[in-house]
mmCIF file of C-alpha atoms in Angstrom:
data_model
loop_
_atom_site.group_PDB
_atom_site.id
_atom_site.type_symbol
_atom_site.label_atom_id
_atom_site.label_comp_id
_atom_site.label_asym_id
_atom_site.label_seq_id
_atom_site.Cartn_x
_atom_site.Cartn_y
_atom_site.Cartn_z
ATOM 1 C CA ASP R 1 18.447 17.556 0.631
ATOM 2 C CA ALA R 2 17.817 14.897 -1.973
ATOM 3 C CA LYS R 3 14.322 13.482 -2.084
ATOM 4 C CA THR R 4 13.559 10.027 -0.715
ATOM 5 C CA THR R 5 10.646 7.703 -1.379
ATOM 6 C CA GLN R 6 9.404 5.207 1.192
ATOM 7 C CA PRO R 7 6.302 3.009 1.367
ATOM 8 C CA PRO R 8 3.745 4.568 3.703
ATOM 9 C CA SER R 9 3.288 1.453 5.800
ATOM 10 C CA MET R 10 4.547 -2.086 6.323
ATOM 11 C CA ASP R 11 3.695 -5.010 8.563
ATOM 12 C CA CYS R 12 6.138 -7.513 9.997
ATOM 13 C CA ALA R 13 5.690 -10.478 12.321
ATOM 14 C CA GLU R 14 7.369 -10.314 15.694
ATOM 15 C CA GLY R 15 10.708 -12.116 15.690
ATOM 16 C CA ARG R 16 11.148 -11.844 11.945
ATOM 17 C CA ALA R 17 13.479 -9.492 10.110
ATOM 18 C CA ALA R 18 11.914 -6.193 9.079
ATOM 19 C CA ASN R 19 13.276 -4.832 5.794
ATOM 20 C CA LEU R 20 12.427 -1.206 5.119
ATOM 21 C CA PRO R 21 13.216 0.110 1.631
ATOM 22 C CA CYS R 22 14.105 3.635 0.610
ATOM 23 C CA ASN R 23 14.631 5.058 -2.870
ATOM 24 C CA HIS R 24 16.958 8.018 -3.281
ATOM 25 C CA SER R 25 17.688 8.045 -6.994
ATOM 26 C CA THR R 26 18.939 11.668 -7.040
ATOM 27 C CA ILE R 27 21.468 11.217 -4.247
ATOM 28 C CA SER R 28 24.729 13.090 -4.736
ATOM 29 C CA GLY R 29 28.195 11.686 -4.241
ATOM 30 C CA ASN R 30 28.741 13.506 -0.957
ATOM 31 C CA GLU R 31 25.371 12.653 0.567
ATOM 32 C CA TYR R 32 24.929 10.090 3.304
ATOM 33 C CA VAL R 33 21.856 7.994 3.991
ATOM 34 C CA TYR R 34 20.474 8.398 7.512
ATOM 35 C CA TRP R 35 17.711 6.512 9.241
ATOM 36 C CA TYR R 36 15.701 7.775 12.186
ATOM 37 C CA ARG R 37 12.598 6.380 13.794
ATOM 38 C CA GLN R 38 9.810 7.938 15.830
ATOM 39 C CA ILE R 39 7.854 5.884 18.268
ATOM 40 C CA HIS R 40 4.376 7.269 18.863
ATOM 41 C CA SER R 41 4.362 10.591 20.745
ATOM 42 C CA GLN R 42 8.140 10.584 21.234
ATOM 43 C CA GLY R 43 10.972 12.469 19.585
ATOM 44 C CA PRO R 44 12.804 10.863 16.657
ATOM 45 C CA GLN R 45 15.722 8.580 17.424
ATOM 46 C CA TYR R 46 18.828 8.122 15.314
ATOM 47 C CA ILE R 47 19.334 4.553 14.098
ATOM 48 C CA ILE R 48 22.199 4.362 11.619
ATOM 49 C CA HIS R 49 23.815 6.080 8.655
ATOM 50 C CA GLY R 50 26.095 5.171 5.756
ATOM 51 C CA LEU R 51 27.721 6.463 2.592
ATOM 52 C CA LYS R 52 28.269 3.492 0.303
ATOM 53 C CA ASN R 53 29.362 0.556 2.391
ATOM 54 C CA ASN R 54 26.956 -1.588 4.351
ATOM 55 C CA GLU R 55 26.783 -0.656 8.003
ATOM 56 C CA THR R 56 25.709 -2.487 11.131
ATOM 57 C CA ASN R 57 25.242 -1.420 14.715
ATOM 58 C CA GLU R 58 23.412 -2.741 17.744
ATOM 59 C CA MET R 59 20.078 -1.529 16.430
ATOM 60 C CA ALA R 60 20.059 -2.345 12.736
ATOM 61 C CA SER R 61 21.878 -2.968 9.482
ATOM 62 C CA LEU R 62 21.926 -0.658 6.485
ATOM 63 C CA ILE R 63 22.354 -2.058 3.006
ATOM 64 C CA ILE R 64 23.101 0.490 0.260
ATOM 65 C CA THR R 65 23.005 -0.597 -3.374
ATOM 66 C CA GLU R 66 26.143 -0.238 -5.433
ATOM 67 C CA ASP R 67 24.688 2.630 -7.463
ATOM 68 C CA ARG R 68 23.535 4.232 -4.167
ATOM 69 C CA LYS R 69 20.094 4.901 -5.571
ATOM 70 C CA SER R 70 18.351 2.864 -2.921
ATOM 71 C CA SER R 71 18.906 1.369 0.504
ATOM 72 C CA THR R 72 17.305 -1.024 2.952
ATOM 73 C CA LEU R 73 17.175 -0.780 6.700
ATOM 74 C CA ILE R 74 17.076 -4.187 8.353
ATOM 75 C CA LEU R 75 15.860 -4.819 11.883
ATOM 76 C CA PRO R 76 17.057 -8.414 12.313
ATOM 77 C CA HIS R 77 14.602 -9.618 14.970
ATOM 78 C CA ALA R 78 11.704 -7.213 15.187
ATOM 79 C CA THR R 79 9.902 -6.778 18.494
ATOM 80 C CA LEU R 80 6.661 -5.016 19.332
ATOM 81 C CA ARG R 81 8.731 -2.084 20.578
ATOM 82 C CA ASP R 82 10.011 -1.544 17.041
ATOM 83 C CA THR R 83 6.568 -0.358 15.945
ATOM 84 C CA ALA R 84 7.281 3.210 14.815
ATOM 85 C CA VAL R 85 7.558 5.547 11.845
ATOM 86 C CA TYR R 86 10.929 5.085 10.134
ATOM 87 C CA TYR R 87 12.449 7.982 8.223
ATOM 88 C CA CYS R 88 15.084 7.725 5.519
ATOM 89 C CA ILE R 89 16.998 10.987 5.022
ATOM 90 C CA VAL R 90 19.822 11.822 2.653
ATOM 91 C CA ARG R 91 22.097 14.730 3.358
ATOM 92 C CA PRO R 92 25.709 15.735 2.968
ATOM 93 C CA LEU R 93 28.165 15.487 5.806
ATOM 94 C CA ILE R 94 29.319 19.027 5.180
ATOM 95 C CA TYR R 95 27.860 21.952 6.929
ATOM 96 C CA SER R 96 26.555 25.323 6.068
ATOM 97 C CA GLY R 97 25.579 27.957 8.571
ATOM 98 C CA GLY R 98 28.083 27.523 11.348
ATOM 99 C CA GLY R 99 28.393 23.759 11.458
ATOM 100 C CA ALA R 100 24.785 22.843 12.102
ATOM 101 C CA ASP R 101 22.123 21.796 9.660
ATOM 102 C CA GLY R 102 18.574 20.743 10.342
ATOM 103 C CA LEU R 103 17.074 17.521 9.052
ATOM 104 C CA THR R 104 14.439 17.355 6.321
ATOM 105 C CA PHE R 105 11.921 14.657 7.169
ATOM 106 C CA GLY R 106 9.502 13.048 4.747
ATOM 107 C CA LYS R 107 6.444 11.045 5.686
ATOM 108 C CA GLY R 108 8.415 7.897 6.456
ATOM 109 C CA THR R 109 7.222 4.293 6.708
ATOM 110 C CA HIS R 110 4.888 3.289 9.503
ATOM 111 C CA LEU R 111 6.181 -0.135 10.524
ATOM 112 C CA ILE R 112 3.737 -2.226 12.510
ATOM 113 C CA ILE R 113 5.078 -5.301 14.241
ATOM 114 C CA GLN R 114 2.382 -7.930 14.617
ATOM 115 C CA PRO R 115 2.429 -10.323 17.597
ATOM 116 C CA GLU I 1 16.801 9.178 28.908
ATOM 117 C CA THR I 2 17.963 10.919 25.776
ATOM 118 C CA GLY I 3 19.846 13.733 27.451
ATOM 119 C CA VAL I 4 17.460 16.312 26.004
ATOM 120 C CA THR I 5 14.588 17.419 28.196
ATOM 121 C CA GLN I 6 11.632 19.605 27.325
ATOM 122 C CA THR I 7 9.155 21.384 29.567
ATOM 123 C CA PRO I 8 6.274 21.500 29.778
ATOM 124 C CA ARG I 9 5.288 18.233 28.147
ATOM 125 C CA HIS I 10 1.760 19.477 27.537
ATOM 126 C CA LEU I 11 0.511 23.042 27.177
ATOM 127 C CA VAL I 12 -2.928 24.473 26.488
ATOM 128 C CA MET I 13 -3.119 28.175 25.760
ATOM 129 C CA GLY I 14 -5.505 30.740 24.412
ATOM 130 C CA MET I 15 -4.748 32.837 21.373
ATOM 131 C CA THR I 16 -3.976 35.915 23.477
ATOM 132 C CA ASN I 17 -1.646 34.177 25.914
ATOM 133 C CA LYS I 18 2.132 34.365 26.048
ATOM 134 C CA LYS I 19 3.989 31.212 26.969
ATOM 135 C CA SER I 20 7.450 29.738 26.575
ATOM 136 C CA LEU I 21 8.727 26.273 25.799
ATOM 137 C CA LYS I 22 12.010 25.221 27.345
ATOM 138 C CA CYS I 23 14.604 22.766 26.127
ATOM 139 C CA GLU I 24 17.713 21.676 27.985
ATOM 140 C CA GLN I 25 20.454 19.352 26.805
ATOM 141 C CA HIS I 26 23.019 17.633 29.011
ATOM 142 C CA LEU I 27 25.155 16.234 26.209
ATOM 143 C CA GLY I 28 27.709 19.001 25.776
ATOM 144 C CA HIS I 29 26.450 19.831 22.289
ATOM 145 C CA ASN I 30 26.829 23.210 20.622
ATOM 146 C CA ALA I 31 23.962 23.088 18.137
ATOM 147 C CA MET I 32 20.271 23.138 18.984
ATOM 148 C CA TYR I 33 17.123 22.966 16.887
ATOM 149 C CA TRP I 34 13.382 23.520 17.041
ATOM 150 C CA TYR I 35 11.067 21.366 14.932
ATOM 151 C CA LYS I 36 7.299 21.406 14.567
ATOM 152 C CA GLN I 37 5.183 18.313 13.921
ATOM 153 C CA SER I 38 1.575 18.994 13.003
ATOM 154 C CA ALA I 39 -0.984 16.241 12.704
ATOM 155 C CA LYS I 40 -0.462 14.149 9.580
ATOM 156 C CA LYS I 41 2.428 16.324 8.374
ATOM 157 C CA PRO I 42 6.162 15.622 8.345
ATOM 158 C CA LEU I 43 8.409 17.211 10.907
ATOM 159 C CA GLU I 44 9.332 20.738 9.872
ATOM 160 C CA LEU I 45 12.544 22.465 10.849
ATOM 161 C CA MET I 46 11.881 25.868 12.455
ATOM 162 C CA PHE I 47 15.151 27.205 13.839
ATOM 163 C CA VAL I 48 18.802 26.219 14.065
ATOM 164 C CA TYR I 49 21.287 27.578 16.584
ATOM 165 C CA SER I 50 25.024 27.074 16.391
ATOM 166 C CA LEU I 51 27.148 28.256 19.307
ATOM 167 C CA GLU I 52 24.160 30.238 20.565
ATOM 168 C CA GLU I 53 23.755 32.117 17.281
ATOM 169 C CA ARG I 54 20.759 31.587 15.057
ATOM 170 C CA VAL I 55 21.954 30.237 11.732
ATOM 171 C CA GLU I 56 18.683 29.233 10.138
ATOM 172 C CA ASN I 57 15.120 30.473 10.317
ATOM 173 C CA ASN I 58 12.781 28.572 8.047
ATOM 174 C CA SER I 59 10.256 31.331 7.306
ATOM 175 C CA VAL I 60 8.634 30.908 10.679
ATOM 176 C CA PRO I 61 5.980 33.512 11.664
ATOM 177 C CA SER I 62 7.130 36.131 14.116
ATOM 178 C CA ARG I 63 4.666 34.897 16.742
ATOM 179 C CA PHE I 64 7.332 32.235 17.376
ATOM 180 C CA SER I 65 10.452 33.754 18.919
ATOM 181 C CA PRO I 66 13.443 31.550 19.779
ATOM 182 C CA GLU I 67 16.097 32.299 22.340
ATOM 183 C CA CYS I 68 19.352 30.500 23.047
ATOM 184 C CA PRO I 69 21.008 32.025 26.131
ATOM 185 C CA ASN I 70 23.735 29.368 26.287
ATOM 186 C CA SER I 71 24.638 26.142 24.561
ATOM 187 C CA SER I 72 22.610 24.041 26.995
ATOM 188 C CA HIS I 73 19.312 25.891 26.860
ATOM 189 C CA LEU I 74 16.881 26.773 24.114
ATOM 190 C CA PHE I 75 13.549 28.520 24.454
ATOM 191 C CA LEU I 76 10.634 29.082 22.127
ATOM 192 C CA HIS I 77 8.550 32.081 23.131
ATOM 193 C CA LEU I 78 4.972 31.995 21.933
ATOM 194 C CA HIS I 79 2.518 34.882 21.614
ATOM 195 C CA THR I 80 -0.804 35.445 19.857
ATOM 196 C CA LEU I 81 -0.797 31.956 18.396
ATOM 197 C CA GLN I 82 -3.483 30.553 16.125
ATOM 198 C CA PRO I 83 -5.331 27.245 16.509
ATOM 199 C CA GLU I 84 -3.394 25.888 13.513
ATOM 200 C CA ASP I 85 -0.219 26.266 15.571
ATOM 201 C CA SER I 86 -1.364 23.344 17.689
ATOM 202 C CA ALA I 87 1.317 20.699 17.231
ATOM 203 C CA LEU I 88 4.110 18.727 18.828
ATOM 204 C CA TYR I 89 7.176 20.953 19.223
ATOM 205 C CA LEU I 90 10.437 19.066 19.314
ATOM 206 C CA CYS I 91 13.838 20.234 20.393
ATOM 207 C CA ALA I 92 17.053 18.557 19.289
ATOM 208 C CA SER I 93 20.766 19.008 19.817
ATOM 209 C CA SER I 94 23.913 17.828 18.087
ATOM 210 C CA PRO I 95 27.648 18.283 18.153
ATOM 211 C CA LEU I 96 29.051 20.737 15.638
ATOM 212 C CA ARG I 97 30.630 19.278 12.519
ATOM 213 C CA SER I 98 30.617 15.795 13.955
ATOM 214 C CA SER I 99 31.426 12.851 11.729
ATOM 215 C CA TYR I 100 28.103 11.262 12.692
ATOM 216 C CA ASN I 101 25.877 14.320 12.330
ATOM 217 C CA GLU I 102 23.463 12.639 14.723
ATOM 218 C CA GLN I 103 20.737 14.723 16.285
ATOM 219 C CA PHE I 104 19.318 13.872 19.693
ATOM 220 C CA PHE I 105 15.675 14.751 20.191
ATOM 221 C CA GLY I 106 13.709 15.565 23.302
ATOM 222 C CA PRO I 107 10.264 14.102 23.989
ATOM 223 C CA GLY I 108 8.475 17.197 22.724
ATOM 224 C CA THR I 109 5.862 19.599 24.035
ATOM 225 C CA ARG I 110 2.303 18.926 22.925
ATOM 226 C CA LEU I 111 0.776 22.377 22.364
ATOM 227 C CA THR I 112 -2.929 23.034 21.994
ATOM 228 C CA VAL I 113 -4.096 26.528 21.052
ATOM 229 C CA LEU I 114 -7.726 27.239 21.785
#
């Protein structure tokens, strides 16, 4: 999997938009950008993924730059429950080994939502 | 409720004990995974099962022995562990070759080896 770079921590005020950056300058043409988050002492949770177009779902928006070398996850109205470690992962949507591939996690960004 | 359950949630064991971690998924998936999360380290992939066959083993010591008897259940058998094996062990499942490639994680088992 291509390497990603994320800031180790960020603060955001409750009710404001949280913008989490991720650099993935070595991303390949067939690799998607995935975001997961892990709330303290829980398992990671899938948030969103995209290839080159911006994506939005009920949890967040994903903005991918035109050259695909970086992306930003946006939580539009952050709440205290959004405090978590957010992981940016790049990986292809093709499979080796029988159709299942594990995820390679980095250290992520610890997002702290301040009241 | 994520659809993936893990038992026990907490486990304390001595180095000479044998124990097993259990994972069960109710999502109809055909791929299951074990991950390890040590303190202050990123999550590490341990094992991958596809259609009940092991397809990946990330150089995990033999004191960890996985078992996947069917597509809904995954076990991790533990024996003669070391204190450095203390960690959060996470199970995940996913559909095979899905267009989303989304993995669903359980809550984890917090293991302490004395």
